[in-house]
mmCIF file of C-alpha atoms and ligand atoms in Angstrom:
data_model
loop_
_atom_site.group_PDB
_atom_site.id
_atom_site.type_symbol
_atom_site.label_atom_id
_atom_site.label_comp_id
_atom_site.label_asym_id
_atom_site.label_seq_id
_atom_site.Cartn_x
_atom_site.Cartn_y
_atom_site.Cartn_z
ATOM 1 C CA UNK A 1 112.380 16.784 96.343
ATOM 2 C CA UNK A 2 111.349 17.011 100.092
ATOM 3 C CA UNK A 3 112.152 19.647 102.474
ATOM 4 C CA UNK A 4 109.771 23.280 103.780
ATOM 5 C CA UNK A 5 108.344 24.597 100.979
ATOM 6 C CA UNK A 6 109.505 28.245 99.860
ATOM 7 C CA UNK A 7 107.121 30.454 101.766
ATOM 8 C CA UNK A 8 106.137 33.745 99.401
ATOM 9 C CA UNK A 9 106.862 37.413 100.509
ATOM 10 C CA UNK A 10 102.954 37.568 100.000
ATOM 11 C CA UNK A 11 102.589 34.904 102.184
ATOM 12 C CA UNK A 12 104.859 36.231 104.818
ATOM 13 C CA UNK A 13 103.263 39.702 104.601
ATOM 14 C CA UNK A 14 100.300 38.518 105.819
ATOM 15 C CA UNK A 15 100.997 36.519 108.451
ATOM 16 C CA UNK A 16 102.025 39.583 109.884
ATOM 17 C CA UNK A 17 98.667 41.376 109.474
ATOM 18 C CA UNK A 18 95.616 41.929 111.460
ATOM 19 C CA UNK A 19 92.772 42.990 109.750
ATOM 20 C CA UNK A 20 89.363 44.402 111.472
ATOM 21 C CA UNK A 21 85.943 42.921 111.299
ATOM 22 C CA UNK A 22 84.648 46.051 108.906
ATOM 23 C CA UNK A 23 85.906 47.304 105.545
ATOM 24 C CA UNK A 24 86.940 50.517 106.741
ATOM 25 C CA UNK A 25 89.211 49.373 109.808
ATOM 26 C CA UNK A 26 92.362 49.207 109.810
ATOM 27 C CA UNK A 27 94.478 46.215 108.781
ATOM 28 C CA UNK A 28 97.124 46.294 111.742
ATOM 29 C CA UNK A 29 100.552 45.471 111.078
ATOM 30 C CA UNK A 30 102.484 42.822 113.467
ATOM 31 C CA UNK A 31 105.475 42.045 112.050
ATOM 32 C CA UNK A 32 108.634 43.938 113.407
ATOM 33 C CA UNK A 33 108.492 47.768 114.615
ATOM 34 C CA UNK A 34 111.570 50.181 114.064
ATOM 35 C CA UNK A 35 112.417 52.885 116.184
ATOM 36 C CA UNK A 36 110.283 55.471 114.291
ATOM 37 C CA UNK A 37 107.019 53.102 115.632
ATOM 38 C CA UNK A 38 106.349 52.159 111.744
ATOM 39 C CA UNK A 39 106.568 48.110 110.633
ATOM 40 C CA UNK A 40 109.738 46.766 108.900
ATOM 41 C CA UNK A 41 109.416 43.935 106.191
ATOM 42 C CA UNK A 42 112.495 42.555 105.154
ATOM 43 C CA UNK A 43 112.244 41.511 101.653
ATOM 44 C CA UNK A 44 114.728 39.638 99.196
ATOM 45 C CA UNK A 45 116.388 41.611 96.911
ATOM 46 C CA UNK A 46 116.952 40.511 93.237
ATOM 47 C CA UNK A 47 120.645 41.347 93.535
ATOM 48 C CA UNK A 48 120.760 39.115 96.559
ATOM 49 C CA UNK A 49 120.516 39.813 100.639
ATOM 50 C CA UNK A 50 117.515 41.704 101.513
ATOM 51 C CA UNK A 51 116.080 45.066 102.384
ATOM 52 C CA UNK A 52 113.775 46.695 105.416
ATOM 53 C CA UNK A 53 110.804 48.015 103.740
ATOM 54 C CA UNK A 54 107.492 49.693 105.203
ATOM 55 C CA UNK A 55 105.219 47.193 104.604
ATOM 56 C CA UNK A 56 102.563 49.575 103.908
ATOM 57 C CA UNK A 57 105.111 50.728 101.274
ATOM 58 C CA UNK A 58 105.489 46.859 99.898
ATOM 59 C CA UNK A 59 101.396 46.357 99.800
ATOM 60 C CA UNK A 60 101.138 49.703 97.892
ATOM 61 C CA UNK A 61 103.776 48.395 95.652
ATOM 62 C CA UNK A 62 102.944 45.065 95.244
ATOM 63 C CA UNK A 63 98.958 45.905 94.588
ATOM 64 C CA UNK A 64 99.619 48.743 92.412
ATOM 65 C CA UNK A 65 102.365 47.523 90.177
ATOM 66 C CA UNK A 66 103.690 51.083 90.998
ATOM 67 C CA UNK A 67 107.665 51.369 92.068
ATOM 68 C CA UNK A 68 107.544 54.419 94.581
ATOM 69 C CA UNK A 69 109.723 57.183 93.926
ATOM 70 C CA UNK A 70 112.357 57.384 97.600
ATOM 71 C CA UNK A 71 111.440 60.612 98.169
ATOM 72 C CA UNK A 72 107.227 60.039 97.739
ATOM 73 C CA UNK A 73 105.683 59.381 100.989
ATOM 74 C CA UNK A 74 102.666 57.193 101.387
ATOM 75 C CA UNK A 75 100.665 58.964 103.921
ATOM 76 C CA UNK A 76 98.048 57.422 106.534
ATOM 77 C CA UNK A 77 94.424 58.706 106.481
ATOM 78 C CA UNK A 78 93.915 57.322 109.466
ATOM 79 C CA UNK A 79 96.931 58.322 111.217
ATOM 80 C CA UNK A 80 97.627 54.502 112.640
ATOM 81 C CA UNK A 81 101.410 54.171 111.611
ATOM 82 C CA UNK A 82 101.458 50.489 111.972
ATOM 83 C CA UNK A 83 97.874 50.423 109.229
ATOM 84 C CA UNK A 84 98.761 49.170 105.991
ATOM 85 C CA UNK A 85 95.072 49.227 104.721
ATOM 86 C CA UNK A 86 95.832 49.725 101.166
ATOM 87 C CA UNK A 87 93.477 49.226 98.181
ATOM 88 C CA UNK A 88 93.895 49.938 94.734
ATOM 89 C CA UNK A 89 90.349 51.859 94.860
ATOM 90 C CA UNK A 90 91.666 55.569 96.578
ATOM 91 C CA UNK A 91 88.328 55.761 98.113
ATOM 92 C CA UNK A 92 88.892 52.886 100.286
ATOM 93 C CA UNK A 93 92.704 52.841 100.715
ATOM 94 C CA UNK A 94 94.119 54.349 104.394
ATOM 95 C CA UNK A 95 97.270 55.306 102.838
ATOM 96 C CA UNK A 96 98.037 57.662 99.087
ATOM 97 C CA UNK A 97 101.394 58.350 98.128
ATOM 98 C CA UNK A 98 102.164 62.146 99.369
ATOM 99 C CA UNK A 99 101.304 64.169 96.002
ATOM 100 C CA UNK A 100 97.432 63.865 97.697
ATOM 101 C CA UNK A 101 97.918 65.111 100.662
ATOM 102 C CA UNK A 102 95.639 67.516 100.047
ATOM 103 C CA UNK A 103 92.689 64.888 99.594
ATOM 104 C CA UNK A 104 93.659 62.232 102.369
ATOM 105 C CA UNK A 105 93.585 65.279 104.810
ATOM 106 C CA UNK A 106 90.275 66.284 103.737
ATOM 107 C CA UNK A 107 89.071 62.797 104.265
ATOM 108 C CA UNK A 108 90.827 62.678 107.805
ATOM 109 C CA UNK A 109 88.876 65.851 108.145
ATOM 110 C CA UNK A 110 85.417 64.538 107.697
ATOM 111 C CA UNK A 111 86.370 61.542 109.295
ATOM 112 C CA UNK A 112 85.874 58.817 107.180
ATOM 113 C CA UNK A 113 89.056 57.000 107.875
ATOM 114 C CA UNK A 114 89.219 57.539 111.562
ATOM 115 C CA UNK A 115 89.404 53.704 112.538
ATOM 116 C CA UNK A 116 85.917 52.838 113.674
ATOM 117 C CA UNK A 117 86.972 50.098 115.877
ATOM 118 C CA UNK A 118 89.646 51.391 117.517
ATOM 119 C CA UNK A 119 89.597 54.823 117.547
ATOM 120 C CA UNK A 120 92.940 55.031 117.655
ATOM 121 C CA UNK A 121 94.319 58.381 117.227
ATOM 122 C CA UNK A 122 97.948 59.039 117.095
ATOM 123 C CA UNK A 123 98.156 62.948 116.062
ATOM 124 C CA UNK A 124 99.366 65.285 118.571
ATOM 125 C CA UNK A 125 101.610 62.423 120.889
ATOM 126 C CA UNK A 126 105.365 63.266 120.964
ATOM 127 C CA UNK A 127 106.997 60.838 118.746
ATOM 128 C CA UNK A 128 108.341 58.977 122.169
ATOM 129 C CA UNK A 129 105.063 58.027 122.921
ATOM 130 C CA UNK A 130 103.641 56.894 119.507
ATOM 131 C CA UNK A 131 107.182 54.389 119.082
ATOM 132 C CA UNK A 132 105.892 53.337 122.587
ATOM 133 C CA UNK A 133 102.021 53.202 121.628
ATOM 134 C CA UNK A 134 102.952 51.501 117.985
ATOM 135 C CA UNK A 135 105.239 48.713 120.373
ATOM 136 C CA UNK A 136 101.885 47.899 122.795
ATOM 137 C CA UNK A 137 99.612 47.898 119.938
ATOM 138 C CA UNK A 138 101.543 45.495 117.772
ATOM 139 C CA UNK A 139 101.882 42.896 120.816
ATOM 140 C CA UNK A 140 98.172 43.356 121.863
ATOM 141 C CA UNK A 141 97.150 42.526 117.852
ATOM 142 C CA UNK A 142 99.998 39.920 117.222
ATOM 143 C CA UNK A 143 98.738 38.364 121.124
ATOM 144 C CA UNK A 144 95.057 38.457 120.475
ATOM 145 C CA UNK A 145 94.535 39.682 117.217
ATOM 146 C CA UNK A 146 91.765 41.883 116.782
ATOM 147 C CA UNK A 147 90.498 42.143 120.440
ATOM 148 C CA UNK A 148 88.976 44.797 121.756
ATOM 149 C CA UNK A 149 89.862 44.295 125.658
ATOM 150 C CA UNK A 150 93.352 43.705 124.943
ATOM 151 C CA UNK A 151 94.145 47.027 122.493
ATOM 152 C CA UNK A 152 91.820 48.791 125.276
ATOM 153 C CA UNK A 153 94.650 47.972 128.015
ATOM 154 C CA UNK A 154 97.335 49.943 125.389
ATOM 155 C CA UNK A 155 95.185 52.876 125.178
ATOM 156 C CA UNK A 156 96.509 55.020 127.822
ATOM 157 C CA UNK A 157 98.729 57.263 125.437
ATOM 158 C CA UNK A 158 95.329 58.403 123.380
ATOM 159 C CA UNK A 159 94.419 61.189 123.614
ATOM 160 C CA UNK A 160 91.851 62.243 126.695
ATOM 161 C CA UNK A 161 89.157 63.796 123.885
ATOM 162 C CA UNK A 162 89.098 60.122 121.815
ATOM 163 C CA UNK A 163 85.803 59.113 121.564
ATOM 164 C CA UNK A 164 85.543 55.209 123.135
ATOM 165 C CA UNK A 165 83.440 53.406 120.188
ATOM 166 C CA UNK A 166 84.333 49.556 121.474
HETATM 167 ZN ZN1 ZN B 201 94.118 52.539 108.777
#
């Protein structure tokens, strides 16, 4: 038999992913972007055809072994919609399904998932602006992957009070 071989969802999902230089960044996706500024993975579906997913929503999925509920949301930490930082370990993941809201916002609160790198902050922009933000960023990461001059040129829709760490 000759011919491409079959390439794996696994293997496509990460081609589409940028991940930063220290454990706690983000992983960035750079795959397709829908109109809500979150990625779309299209993914076979048993039955046949295929289906738009979140890819966060795939990773969390795929590494957990757990089938999300529709209705359960699987909320960012770090409030980067296009992150899809997920590990199995809650301590270290960027995203929890929405029954701990409670907890991720804590952790937002003190901080310890605000992106390092990027300091990328998305809270508080009118959803216009983050679907245009979420666009820039994905082209800048996809473009140059994880380069700080180039995701420093999309920046102009943070807000004024970000602190510049890179
Ligand atoms: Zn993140």
């Amino acid at each position: 038999m000759s011919g491409p071989v079959p390439v794996s969802a696994e293997e496509r999902f990460w081609s589409h992913v940028v991940k930063g230089p220290a454990p706690v960044d983000c992983w960035i996706w750079t795959g397709a972007v829908g109109d809500d500024g979150y990625g779309r993975f299209w993914v076979p579906q048993d039955a046949g055809g295929q289906r738009a997913m979140r890819p966060q929503r795939w990773l969390y999925e795929h590494l957990t072994g757990i089938a999300l509920h529709p209705t359960v949301l699987l909320l960012h930490a770090c409030d980067v919609p296009l992150c899809v930082h997920v590990d199995v370990d809650q301590a270290l993941s960027h995203l929890a399904p929405g029954a701990h809201r409670g907890n991720m916002l804590e952790r937002v609160q003190r901080g310890r998932h605000r992106n390092a790198s990027t300091a990328l902050r998305f809270a508080g922009l009118p959803r216009s602006e983050r679907v245009r933000l979420s666009r820039e960023l994905r082209e800048a990461f996809r473009d140059h992957g994880w380069d700080a001059t180039a995701v420093r040129a999309c920046r102009t829709g943070i807000a004024a009070d970000t602190t510049t760490l890179w």
